[in-house]
Amino acid sequence: MLQIAPDRFHPIPGASQTAPGLLVTHVAGSIREIGREAWNACFPGQVEDFDCLLAIEEAGIAGFTWRYVTVLADDRVVAAMPAFLCPYPLDTTLEAGLLKRGVHRIRQIFPSFLTLRLACLGSPCTETGVAGFHPDVPEYLHETLFSKLLDGFERQATVEGCSLLGLKDIAGPTALEFTAPLSKRGYAAIDGMPTAWLDIDFDTIDAYMSRLSGGTRKDMRRKLKSFGGVRVEIRTDFGDLLPRVMELYRNTRERSQWQFEELTPAYFSGILDHMKGRTFCCLYFVGTRLLAANLLVHDEGTLIDKFFCMDGEEGRPYNLYFLSWFTNLRYCLDHGLHRYQSGQAYYENKVRLGSKLTSNSMFFRHRNPVLQAVLRLASPLLSADETSGQHQ
């Protein structure tokens, strides 16, 4: 087990050499600077690992700059967390309505209205924000190392002129573990959108269906008849269909209430390229026309639904969202996976289909204490509604 003296700190951003037992924070501009082996060692069991983050980094997502905060002991990475910088409109999570429309009208005249420069730990494109620790680090040192990660992150945010600091989608158990150091630094918490997941603890689709309510079983059997008119292809690349997939993505994004990052063709193709053997796409055709696409990633135990996009007008009559759900469950059964993680939003259908929800929290702190107090008061309006979202 790695031995670290918790009081031996040396906050020099970017330092590459350390004395024995000395903790040093470092912020990298590319995950390639850290390396796959060093990064993944701190995230055992994480599906969205080095290769996933590299694909996100190289996707060319407009408005985002990527950072990777690490803590080193004896030149070994012992803690790590991704981060990003971007302009952040405070109305991003406001529900559609009079207030959001008013902000939009003002922004037509003053484009930067209610937009702050944000530095945030986590990633806009992963399921949750995860702080990673090397397995040799004893658990009682996790809080110490997390505080060191915050040190490096906050210094970098100052250098890069970010007035608003945040942590995105920290899962419930982790949020509880690190509430103390975050509270000491003045971070406030608001509810994020929970993550939906389903344990694959059944052997057949029929066994799964038997657990659903009578009304849901009847509805699903009716919807699954649509398989007769739909052709499903599982592929490991989009090929010449990528432009059509992007059409479907934009169509889906326009229907969504929550719009933060805008994904690129390089994101969709990059996930498939960088995570070979651990990712695939399901394509749903009616005749020769592609009406829906589903990007998924996995490891030996968990399947994560990264993005389902669909032609809203032509696809809905074929119940493609529900066909994708059962296609993904069959994939889990066929490949021995024990969990299907269907992500955020559209909770009514997911809970109806047996999913459970894990809460996520977001934390924020403005450098100006007056503005921080204002944001605290406004935070109930800015938090994401856990049950909202347009149904597919």
Tab-separated table of C-alpha atoms in Angstrom:
chain	number	residue	atom	x	y	z
A	1	MET	CA	0.000	0.000	0.000
A	2	LEU	CA	1.274	3.477	-0.915
A	3	GLN	CA	2.385	5.477	2.121
A	4	ILE	CA	1.663	9.223	1.996
A	5	ALA	CA	2.101	11.718	4.774
A	6	PRO	CA	-1.166	13.707	4.512
A	7	ASP	CA	0.405	16.930	5.791
A	8	ARG	CA	3.223	17.013	3.233
A	9	PHE	CA	1.872	19.339	0.559
A	10	HIS	CA	3.760	21.209	-2.137
A	11	PRO	CA	1.304	23.203	-4.300
A	12	ILE	CA	3.367	23.881	-7.403
A	13	PRO	CA	1.173	23.596	-10.529
A	14	GLY	CA	2.897	21.797	-13.352
A	15	ALA	CA	5.808	20.432	-11.344
A	16	SER	CA	7.008	17.106	-12.730
A	17	GLN	CA	9.433	15.974	-10.003
A	18	THR	CA	8.564	15.356	-6.376
A	19	ALA	CA	10.464	14.429	-3.265
A	20	PRO	CA	9.536	11.089	-1.641
A	21	GLY	CA	6.081	11.216	-0.078
A	22	LEU	CA	5.463	14.781	-1.325
A	23	LEU	CA	2.097	15.526	-2.937
A	24	VAL	CA	2.162	17.736	-6.025
A	25	THR	CA	-0.790	18.883	-8.106
A	26	HIS	CA	-0.520	19.167	-11.857
A	27	VAL	CA	-3.007	20.354	-14.481
A	28	ALA	CA	-2.578	18.994	-18.003
A	29	GLY	CA	-4.026	20.426	-21.193
A	30	SER	CA	-4.399	17.000	-22.801
A	31	ILE	CA	-5.057	13.602	-21.313
A	32	ARG	CA	-2.267	12.316	-23.554
A	33	GLU	CA	0.206	14.092	-21.242
A	34	ILE	CA	-0.866	11.780	-18.424
A	35	GLY	CA	-1.053	8.549	-20.382
A	36	ARG	CA	-3.560	5.716	-20.559
A	37	GLU	CA	-1.960	3.474	-17.950
A	38	ALA	CA	-1.509	6.199	-15.327
A	39	TRP	CA	-5.026	7.579	-15.831
A	40	ASN	CA	-6.858	4.263	-15.906
A	41	ALA	CA	-5.026	3.043	-12.794
A	42	CYS	CA	-6.987	5.669	-10.844
A	43	PHE	CA	-10.328	4.663	-12.401
A	44	PRO	CA	-10.665	0.872	-12.123
A	45	GLY	CA	-14.068	-0.301	-13.233
A	46	GLN	CA	-14.954	2.931	-15.035
A	47	VAL	CA	-16.384	2.379	-18.511
A	48	GLU	CA	-15.734	5.996	-19.513
A	49	ASP	CA	-11.977	5.789	-19.177
A	50	PHE	CA	-8.919	7.327	-20.867
A	51	ASP	CA	-10.048	6.391	-24.378
A	52	CYS	CA	-13.506	7.856	-23.884
A	53	LEU	CA	-12.114	11.133	-22.544
A	54	LEU	CA	-9.584	11.279	-25.381
A	55	ALA	CA	-12.412	10.913	-27.911
A	56	ILE	CA	-14.277	13.765	-26.195
A	57	GLU	CA	-11.132	15.923	-26.138
A	58	GLU	CA	-10.502	15.412	-29.850
A	59	ALA	CA	-14.140	15.882	-30.897
A	60	GLY	CA	-13.811	19.631	-31.440
A	61	ILE	CA	-16.856	20.532	-29.326
A	62	ALA	CA	-17.303	24.293	-29.702
A	63	GLY	CA	-16.751	26.496	-26.662
A	64	PHE	CA	-15.054	23.861	-24.477
A	65	THR	CA	-11.454	23.657	-23.288
A	66	TRP	CA	-10.322	20.467	-21.545
A	67	ARG	CA	-8.144	20.135	-18.455
A	68	TYR	CA	-7.008	17.129	-16.390
A	69	VAL	CA	-6.168	17.662	-12.723
A	70	THR	CA	-3.837	15.151	-11.054
A	71	VAL	CA	-2.070	14.670	-7.743
A	72	LEU	CA	1.329	12.976	-7.832
A	73	ALA	CA	3.279	11.241	-5.100
A	74	ASP	CA	6.799	10.046	-5.927
A	75	ASP	CA	6.092	10.861	-9.599
A	76	ARG	CA	3.099	8.513	-9.615
A	77	VAL	CA	-0.460	9.725	-10.300
A	78	VAL	CA	-2.445	8.924	-7.152
A	79	ALA	CA	-5.584	10.997	-7.812
A	80	ALA	CA	-7.149	12.458	-10.923
A	81	MET	CA	-10.244	14.151	-12.265
A	82	PRO	CA	-11.163	15.656	-15.648
A	83	ALA	CA	-12.261	19.276	-15.911
A	84	PHE	CA	-13.489	21.696	-18.544
A	85	LEU	CA	-13.730	25.442	-19.127
A	86	CYS	CA	-16.549	27.138	-21.030
A	87	PRO	CA	-18.901	30.117	-21.091
A	88	TYR	CA	-21.919	29.034	-19.055
A	89	PRO	CA	-25.405	30.572	-19.482
A	90	LEU	CA	-27.028	30.450	-16.049
A	91	ASP	CA	-30.414	29.743	-17.621
A	92	THR	CA	-29.194	26.413	-19.081
A	93	THR	CA	-31.274	24.352	-16.651
A	94	LEU	CA	-34.275	26.686	-16.490
A	95	GLU	CA	-37.507	25.049	-17.590
A	96	ALA	CA	-39.080	26.395	-20.762
A	97	GLY	CA	-41.445	29.210	-19.870
A	98	LEU	CA	-41.854	32.941	-19.383
A	99	LEU	CA	-38.596	33.404	-17.439
A	100	LYS	CA	-36.462	31.521	-19.957
A	101	ARG	CA	-38.075	33.374	-22.878
A	102	GLY	CA	-37.378	36.677	-21.119
A	103	VAL	CA	-33.701	35.797	-20.685
A	104	HIS	CA	-33.528	34.790	-24.358
A	105	ARG	CA	-34.980	38.158	-25.455
A	106	ILE	CA	-32.488	40.090	-23.331
A	107	ARG	CA	-29.639	37.959	-24.696
A	108	GLN	CA	-30.570	38.972	-28.244
A	109	ILE	CA	-29.515	42.496	-27.271
A	110	PHE	CA	-26.806	41.640	-24.705
A	111	PRO	CA	-25.333	38.259	-25.805
A	112	SER	CA	-23.349	37.742	-22.596
A	113	PHE	CA	-26.304	38.376	-20.256
A	114	LEU	CA	-26.295	35.852	-17.378
A	115	THR	CA	-23.297	34.057	-18.944
A	116	LEU	CA	-20.228	33.424	-16.777
A	117	ARG	CA	-16.872	31.856	-17.525
A	118	LEU	CA	-17.043	28.458	-15.845
A	119	ALA	CA	-14.323	26.093	-14.679
A	120	CYS	CA	-15.862	22.756	-13.774
A	121	LEU	CA	-14.597	19.424	-12.489
A	122	GLY	CA	-16.180	16.546	-14.343
A	123	SER	CA	-17.111	16.299	-18.008
A	124	PRO	CA	-20.136	17.510	-19.962
A	125	CYS	CA	-20.069	14.256	-21.951
A	126	THR	CA	-19.714	11.544	-19.286
A	127	GLU	CA	-22.433	10.024	-17.150
A	128	THR	CA	-21.137	11.384	-13.843
A	129	GLY	CA	-18.214	13.326	-12.421
A	130	VAL	CA	-15.791	10.875	-10.822
A	131	ALA	CA	-12.707	11.536	-8.704
A	132	GLY	CA	-10.256	8.711	-9.291
A	133	PHE	CA	-7.775	7.334	-6.754
A	134	HIS	CA	-4.958	4.859	-7.217
A	135	PRO	CA	-5.866	1.495	-5.624
A	136	ASP	CA	-2.729	1.671	-3.437
A	137	VAL	CA	-4.028	4.816	-1.710
A	138	PRO	CA	-5.819	3.961	1.576
A	139	GLU	CA	-9.399	5.164	1.708
A	140	TYR	CA	-8.788	7.442	4.682
A	141	LEU	CA	-6.573	9.594	2.434
A	142	HIS	CA	-9.199	10.127	-0.249
A	143	GLU	CA	-10.481	13.336	1.307
A	144	THR	CA	-6.935	14.682	1.583
A	145	LEU	CA	-6.220	13.916	-2.054
A	146	PHE	CA	-9.560	15.334	-3.142
A	147	SER	CA	-8.662	18.571	-1.368
A	148	LYS	CA	-5.397	18.602	-3.292
A	149	LEU	CA	-7.308	18.139	-6.539
A	150	LEU	CA	-9.435	21.132	-5.575
A	151	ASP	CA	-6.265	23.146	-4.862
A	152	GLY	CA	-4.901	22.536	-8.343
A	153	PHE	CA	-8.271	23.047	-10.005
A	154	GLU	CA	-8.956	26.353	-8.247
A	155	ARG	CA	-5.497	27.733	-9.025
A	156	GLN	CA	-5.933	26.832	-12.689
A	157	ALA	CA	-9.380	28.458	-12.733
A	158	THR	CA	-7.821	31.678	-11.401
A	159	VAL	CA	-5.100	31.618	-14.055
A	160	GLU	CA	-7.710	31.154	-16.774
A	161	GLY	CA	-10.009	33.918	-15.543
A	162	CYS	CA	-12.979	31.811	-14.493
A	163	SER	CA	-15.276	33.516	-11.987
A	164	LEU	CA	-17.640	30.559	-11.536
A	165	LEU	CA	-16.320	27.221	-10.237
A	166	GLY	CA	-18.294	23.998	-10.303
A	167	LEU	CA	-18.439	20.217	-10.057
A	168	LYS	CA	-20.827	18.457	-12.410
A	169	ASP	CA	-23.004	15.407	-11.736
A	170	ILE	CA	-21.307	14.038	-8.636
A	171	ALA	CA	-23.076	10.789	-7.729
A	172	GLY	CA	-24.853	10.649	-4.372
A	173	PRO	CA	-22.376	8.507	-2.384
A	174	THR	CA	-19.372	10.531	-3.634
A	175	ALA	CA	-21.156	13.813	-2.971
A	176	LEU	CA	-21.717	12.781	0.648
A	177	GLU	CA	-18.081	11.722	1.025
A	178	PHE	CA	-16.727	15.098	-0.123
A	179	THR	CA	-19.361	17.468	1.239
A	180	ALA	CA	-17.077	18.591	4.086
A	181	PRO	CA	-14.112	19.865	1.996
A	182	LEU	CA	-16.497	21.445	-0.509
A	183	SER	CA	-18.500	23.194	2.189
A	184	LYS	CA	-15.317	24.531	3.804
A	185	ARG	CA	-14.442	26.179	0.505
A	186	GLY	CA	-17.873	27.755	0.141
A	187	TYR	CA	-19.376	25.522	-2.535
A	188	ALA	CA	-23.161	25.278	-2.596
A	189	ALA	CA	-24.991	22.160	-3.777
A	190	ILE	CA	-27.974	21.875	-6.091
A	191	ASP	CA	-29.772	18.822	-7.435
A	192	GLY	CA	-28.602	17.463	-10.745
A	193	MET	CA	-30.376	15.027	-13.021
A	194	PRO	CA	-30.172	11.474	-11.671
A	195	THR	CA	-28.771	8.493	-13.545
A	196	ALA	CA	-31.153	5.683	-14.506
A	197	TRP	CA	-29.998	2.065	-14.409
A	198	LEU	CA	-31.402	-1.441	-14.486
A	199	ASP	CA	-29.835	-4.568	-13.019
A	200	ILE	CA	-29.831	-7.455	-15.494
A	201	ASP	CA	-30.702	-10.048	-12.865
A	202	PHE	CA	-33.037	-11.996	-15.126
A	203	ASP	CA	-32.253	-14.691	-17.707
A	204	THR	CA	-34.749	-13.922	-20.446
A	205	ILE	CA	-36.822	-11.060	-21.814
A	206	ASP	CA	-39.944	-12.941	-20.734
A	207	ALA	CA	-38.643	-13.066	-17.155
A	208	TYR	CA	-37.973	-9.319	-17.327
A	209	MET	CA	-41.445	-8.623	-18.723
A	210	SER	CA	-43.044	-10.606	-15.904
A	211	ARG	CA	-41.736	-7.985	-13.447
A	212	LEU	CA	-43.495	-5.106	-15.168
A	213	SER	CA	-47.029	-4.057	-14.345
A	214	GLY	CA	-49.841	-5.663	-16.293
A	215	GLY	CA	-50.560	-2.455	-18.160
A	216	THR	CA	-46.926	-1.950	-19.068
A	217	ARG	CA	-46.542	-5.549	-20.269
A	218	LYS	CA	-49.547	-5.160	-22.523
A	219	ASP	CA	-48.269	-1.852	-23.877
A	220	MET	CA	-44.764	-3.227	-24.509
A	221	ARG	CA	-46.065	-6.312	-26.330
A	222	ARG	CA	-48.064	-4.021	-28.595
A	223	LYS	CA	-45.083	-1.746	-29.214
A	224	LEU	CA	-42.701	-4.632	-29.864
A	225	LYS	CA	-44.807	-5.700	-32.849
A	226	SER	CA	-43.087	-2.782	-34.617
A	227	PHE	CA	-39.998	-4.992	-34.894
A	228	GLY	CA	-41.805	-6.604	-37.843
A	229	GLY	CA	-41.376	-3.430	-39.903
A	230	VAL	CA	-37.958	-2.350	-38.626
A	231	ARG	CA	-34.496	-3.593	-39.535
A	232	VAL	CA	-31.853	-3.326	-36.794
A	233	GLU	CA	-28.152	-3.293	-37.607
A	234	ILE	CA	-25.377	-3.392	-35.002
A	235	ARG	CA	-22.219	-1.765	-36.322
A	236	THR	CA	-18.842	-0.622	-35.061
A	237	ASP	CA	-18.653	2.353	-37.444
A	238	PHE	CA	-21.111	4.741	-39.058
A	239	GLY	CA	-19.451	4.773	-42.462
A	240	ASP	CA	-21.281	6.916	-45.008
A	241	LEU	CA	-24.321	7.083	-42.693
A	242	LEU	CA	-22.647	9.585	-40.348
A	243	PRO	CA	-24.254	12.663	-42.022
A	244	ARG	CA	-27.693	11.085	-41.531
A	245	VAL	CA	-26.861	10.238	-37.917
A	246	MET	CA	-25.991	13.899	-37.360
A	247	GLU	CA	-29.359	14.894	-38.860
A	248	LEU	CA	-31.052	12.616	-36.354
A	249	TYR	CA	-28.911	14.031	-33.545
A	250	ARG	CA	-29.831	17.620	-34.401
A	251	ASN	CA	-33.493	16.663	-34.695
A	252	THR	CA	-33.380	15.074	-31.235
A	253	ARG	CA	-31.417	17.951	-29.713
A	254	GLU	CA	-33.949	20.491	-30.944
A	255	ARG	CA	-36.705	18.577	-29.141
A	256	SER	CA	-34.761	18.442	-25.878
A	257	GLN	CA	-35.305	20.936	-23.102
A	258	TRP	CA	-31.708	20.609	-21.852
A	259	GLN	CA	-29.051	21.914	-24.240
A	260	PHE	CA	-25.484	22.380	-23.048
A	261	GLU	CA	-22.753	21.009	-25.299
A	262	GLU	CA	-23.390	20.417	-29.014
A	263	LEU	CA	-21.816	17.163	-30.142
A	264	THR	CA	-19.921	16.876	-33.422
A	265	PRO	CA	-19.479	14.180	-36.079
A	266	ALA	CA	-15.969	13.675	-34.653
A	267	TYR	CA	-17.497	12.845	-31.267
A	268	PHE	CA	-19.693	10.054	-32.633
A	269	SER	CA	-17.000	8.575	-34.869
A	270	GLY	CA	-14.293	9.170	-32.236
A	271	ILE	CA	-16.044	7.149	-29.541
A	272	LEU	CA	-16.240	4.199	-31.938
A	273	ASP	CA	-12.634	4.620	-33.077
A	274	HIS	CA	-10.993	5.122	-29.674
A	275	MET	CA	-13.004	2.524	-27.769
A	276	LYS	CA	-12.826	-0.350	-30.227
A	277	GLY	CA	-14.120	-3.586	-28.764
A	278	ARG	CA	-16.071	-1.665	-26.107
A	279	THR	CA	-18.528	0.338	-28.174
A	280	PHE	CA	-21.027	-0.064	-30.983
A	281	CYS	CA	-24.006	1.614	-32.579
A	282	CYS	CA	-27.480	0.220	-33.243
A	283	LEU	CA	-29.100	1.560	-36.397
A	284	TYR	CA	-32.861	1.359	-36.981
A	285	PHE	CA	-34.100	1.301	-40.579
A	286	VAL	CA	-37.546	1.281	-42.114
A	287	GLY	CA	-36.977	0.158	-45.655
A	288	THR	CA	-33.754	1.857	-46.681
A	289	ARG	CA	-34.330	4.949	-44.520
A	290	LEU	CA	-32.377	5.326	-41.268
A	291	LEU	CA	-34.777	6.628	-38.626
A	292	ALA	CA	-32.825	6.192	-35.380
A	293	ALA	CA	-29.310	5.565	-34.117
A	294	ASN	CA	-28.100	4.525	-30.676
A	295	LEU	CA	-24.474	4.926	-29.527
A	296	LEU	CA	-23.450	2.622	-26.651
A	297	VAL	CA	-20.284	1.841	-24.695
A	298	HIS	CA	-19.565	-1.025	-22.316
A	299	ASP	CA	-17.064	-3.044	-20.329
A	300	GLU	CA	-17.361	-6.626	-19.108
A	301	GLY	CA	-20.324	-5.826	-16.872
A	302	THR	CA	-22.110	-2.587	-17.771
A	303	LEU	CA	-23.738	-1.243	-20.932
A	304	ILE	CA	-24.114	2.553	-21.085
A	305	ASP	CA	-26.535	4.186	-23.488
A	306	LYS	CA	-24.604	7.294	-24.560
A	307	PHE	CA	-27.039	8.768	-27.038
A	308	PHE	CA	-30.273	7.752	-28.730
A	309	CYS	CA	-31.282	9.983	-31.616
A	310	MET	CA	-34.388	9.639	-33.733
A	311	ASP	CA	-36.391	11.277	-36.485
A	312	GLY	CA	-39.231	12.538	-34.310
A	313	GLU	CA	-41.858	12.632	-37.036
A	314	GLU	CA	-41.096	9.415	-38.920
A	315	GLY	CA	-39.646	7.341	-36.087
A	316	ARG	CA	-42.229	7.657	-33.331
A	317	PRO	CA	-44.951	5.594	-35.071
A	318	TYR	CA	-42.507	2.649	-35.024
A	319	ASN	CA	-41.899	2.935	-31.251
A	320	LEU	CA	-38.153	3.069	-31.902
A	321	TYR	CA	-37.207	4.212	-28.416
A	322	PHE	CA	-38.851	1.113	-26.938
A	323	LEU	CA	-37.375	-1.141	-29.622
A	324	SER	CA	-33.949	0.215	-28.699
A	325	TRP	CA	-34.607	-0.524	-25.022
A	326	PHE	CA	-35.310	-4.190	-25.695
A	327	THR	CA	-32.487	-4.454	-28.226
A	328	ASN	CA	-30.106	-3.230	-25.524
A	329	LEU	CA	-31.481	-5.639	-22.932
A	330	ARG	CA	-30.999	-8.522	-25.370
A	331	TYR	CA	-27.422	-7.396	-25.947
A	332	CYS	CA	-26.798	-7.476	-22.184
A	333	LEU	CA	-28.252	-10.985	-21.926
A	334	ASP	CA	-26.311	-12.271	-24.927
A	335	HIS	CA	-22.985	-10.887	-23.643
A	336	GLY	CA	-23.295	-11.549	-19.921
A	337	LEU	CA	-23.577	-7.900	-18.857
A	338	HIS	CA	-25.206	-7.295	-15.491
A	339	ARG	CA	-26.254	-3.650	-15.689
A	340	TYR	CA	-27.907	-1.433	-18.295
A	341	GLN	CA	-27.345	2.264	-17.613
A	342	SER	CA	-29.742	4.395	-19.622
A	343	GLY	CA	-28.530	7.791	-18.458
A	344	GLN	CA	-30.319	11.007	-17.663
A	345	ALA	CA	-33.758	12.403	-18.623
A	346	TYR	CA	-36.933	10.678	-19.863
A	347	TYR	CA	-37.412	9.191	-16.410
A	348	GLU	CA	-41.098	8.354	-16.605
A	349	ASN	CA	-40.559	5.674	-19.233
A	350	LYS	CA	-37.351	4.391	-17.640
A	351	VAL	CA	-38.912	3.974	-14.200
A	352	ARG	CA	-41.971	2.400	-15.785
A	353	LEU	CA	-39.631	-0.111	-17.428
A	354	GLY	CA	-38.033	-1.039	-14.100
A	355	SER	CA	-35.111	1.373	-13.808
A	356	LYS	CA	-33.845	2.780	-10.547
A	357	LEU	CA	-32.420	6.269	-10.137
A	358	THR	CA	-29.154	7.343	-8.508
A	359	SER	CA	-29.123	10.991	-7.455
A	360	ASN	CA	-26.471	13.387	-8.716
A	361	SER	CA	-25.433	16.728	-7.277
A	362	MET	CA	-23.834	19.798	-8.766
A	363	PHE	CA	-21.695	22.165	-6.718
A	364	PHE	CA	-20.912	25.786	-7.507
A	365	ARG	CA	-19.010	28.735	-6.065
A	366	HIS	CA	-18.636	32.243	-7.441
A	367	ARG	CA	-15.455	34.085	-6.507
A	368	ASN	CA	-17.497	37.164	-5.602
A	369	PRO	CA	-19.200	36.426	-2.257
A	370	VAL	CA	-22.091	38.788	-3.043
A	371	LEU	CA	-22.820	37.051	-6.322
A	372	GLN	CA	-22.408	33.696	-4.592
A	373	ALA	CA	-25.128	34.703	-2.133
A	374	VAL	CA	-27.387	35.718	-5.038
A	375	LEU	CA	-26.732	32.421	-6.824
A	376	ARG	CA	-27.534	30.498	-3.649
A	377	LEU	CA	-30.905	32.254	-3.453
A	378	ALA	CA	-31.594	31.566	-7.141
A	379	SER	CA	-30.345	27.980	-7.053
A	380	PRO	CA	-33.834	26.384	-6.734
A	381	LEU	CA	-34.635	27.896	-10.143
A	382	LEU	CA	-31.324	26.772	-11.652
A	383	SER	CA	-31.308	23.142	-10.465
A	384	ALA	CA	-32.345	20.437	-12.898
A	385	ASP	CA	-35.796	18.933	-12.364
A	386	GLU	CA	-35.222	15.239	-11.693
A	387	THR	CA	-38.327	14.078	-13.493
A	388	SER	CA	-38.458	16.470	-16.406
A	389	GLY	CA	-37.481	16.010	-20.004
A	390	GLN	CA	-39.311	15.363	-23.236
A	391	HIS	CA	-40.335	11.741	-23.746
A	392	GLN	CA	-38.933	9.941	-26.760
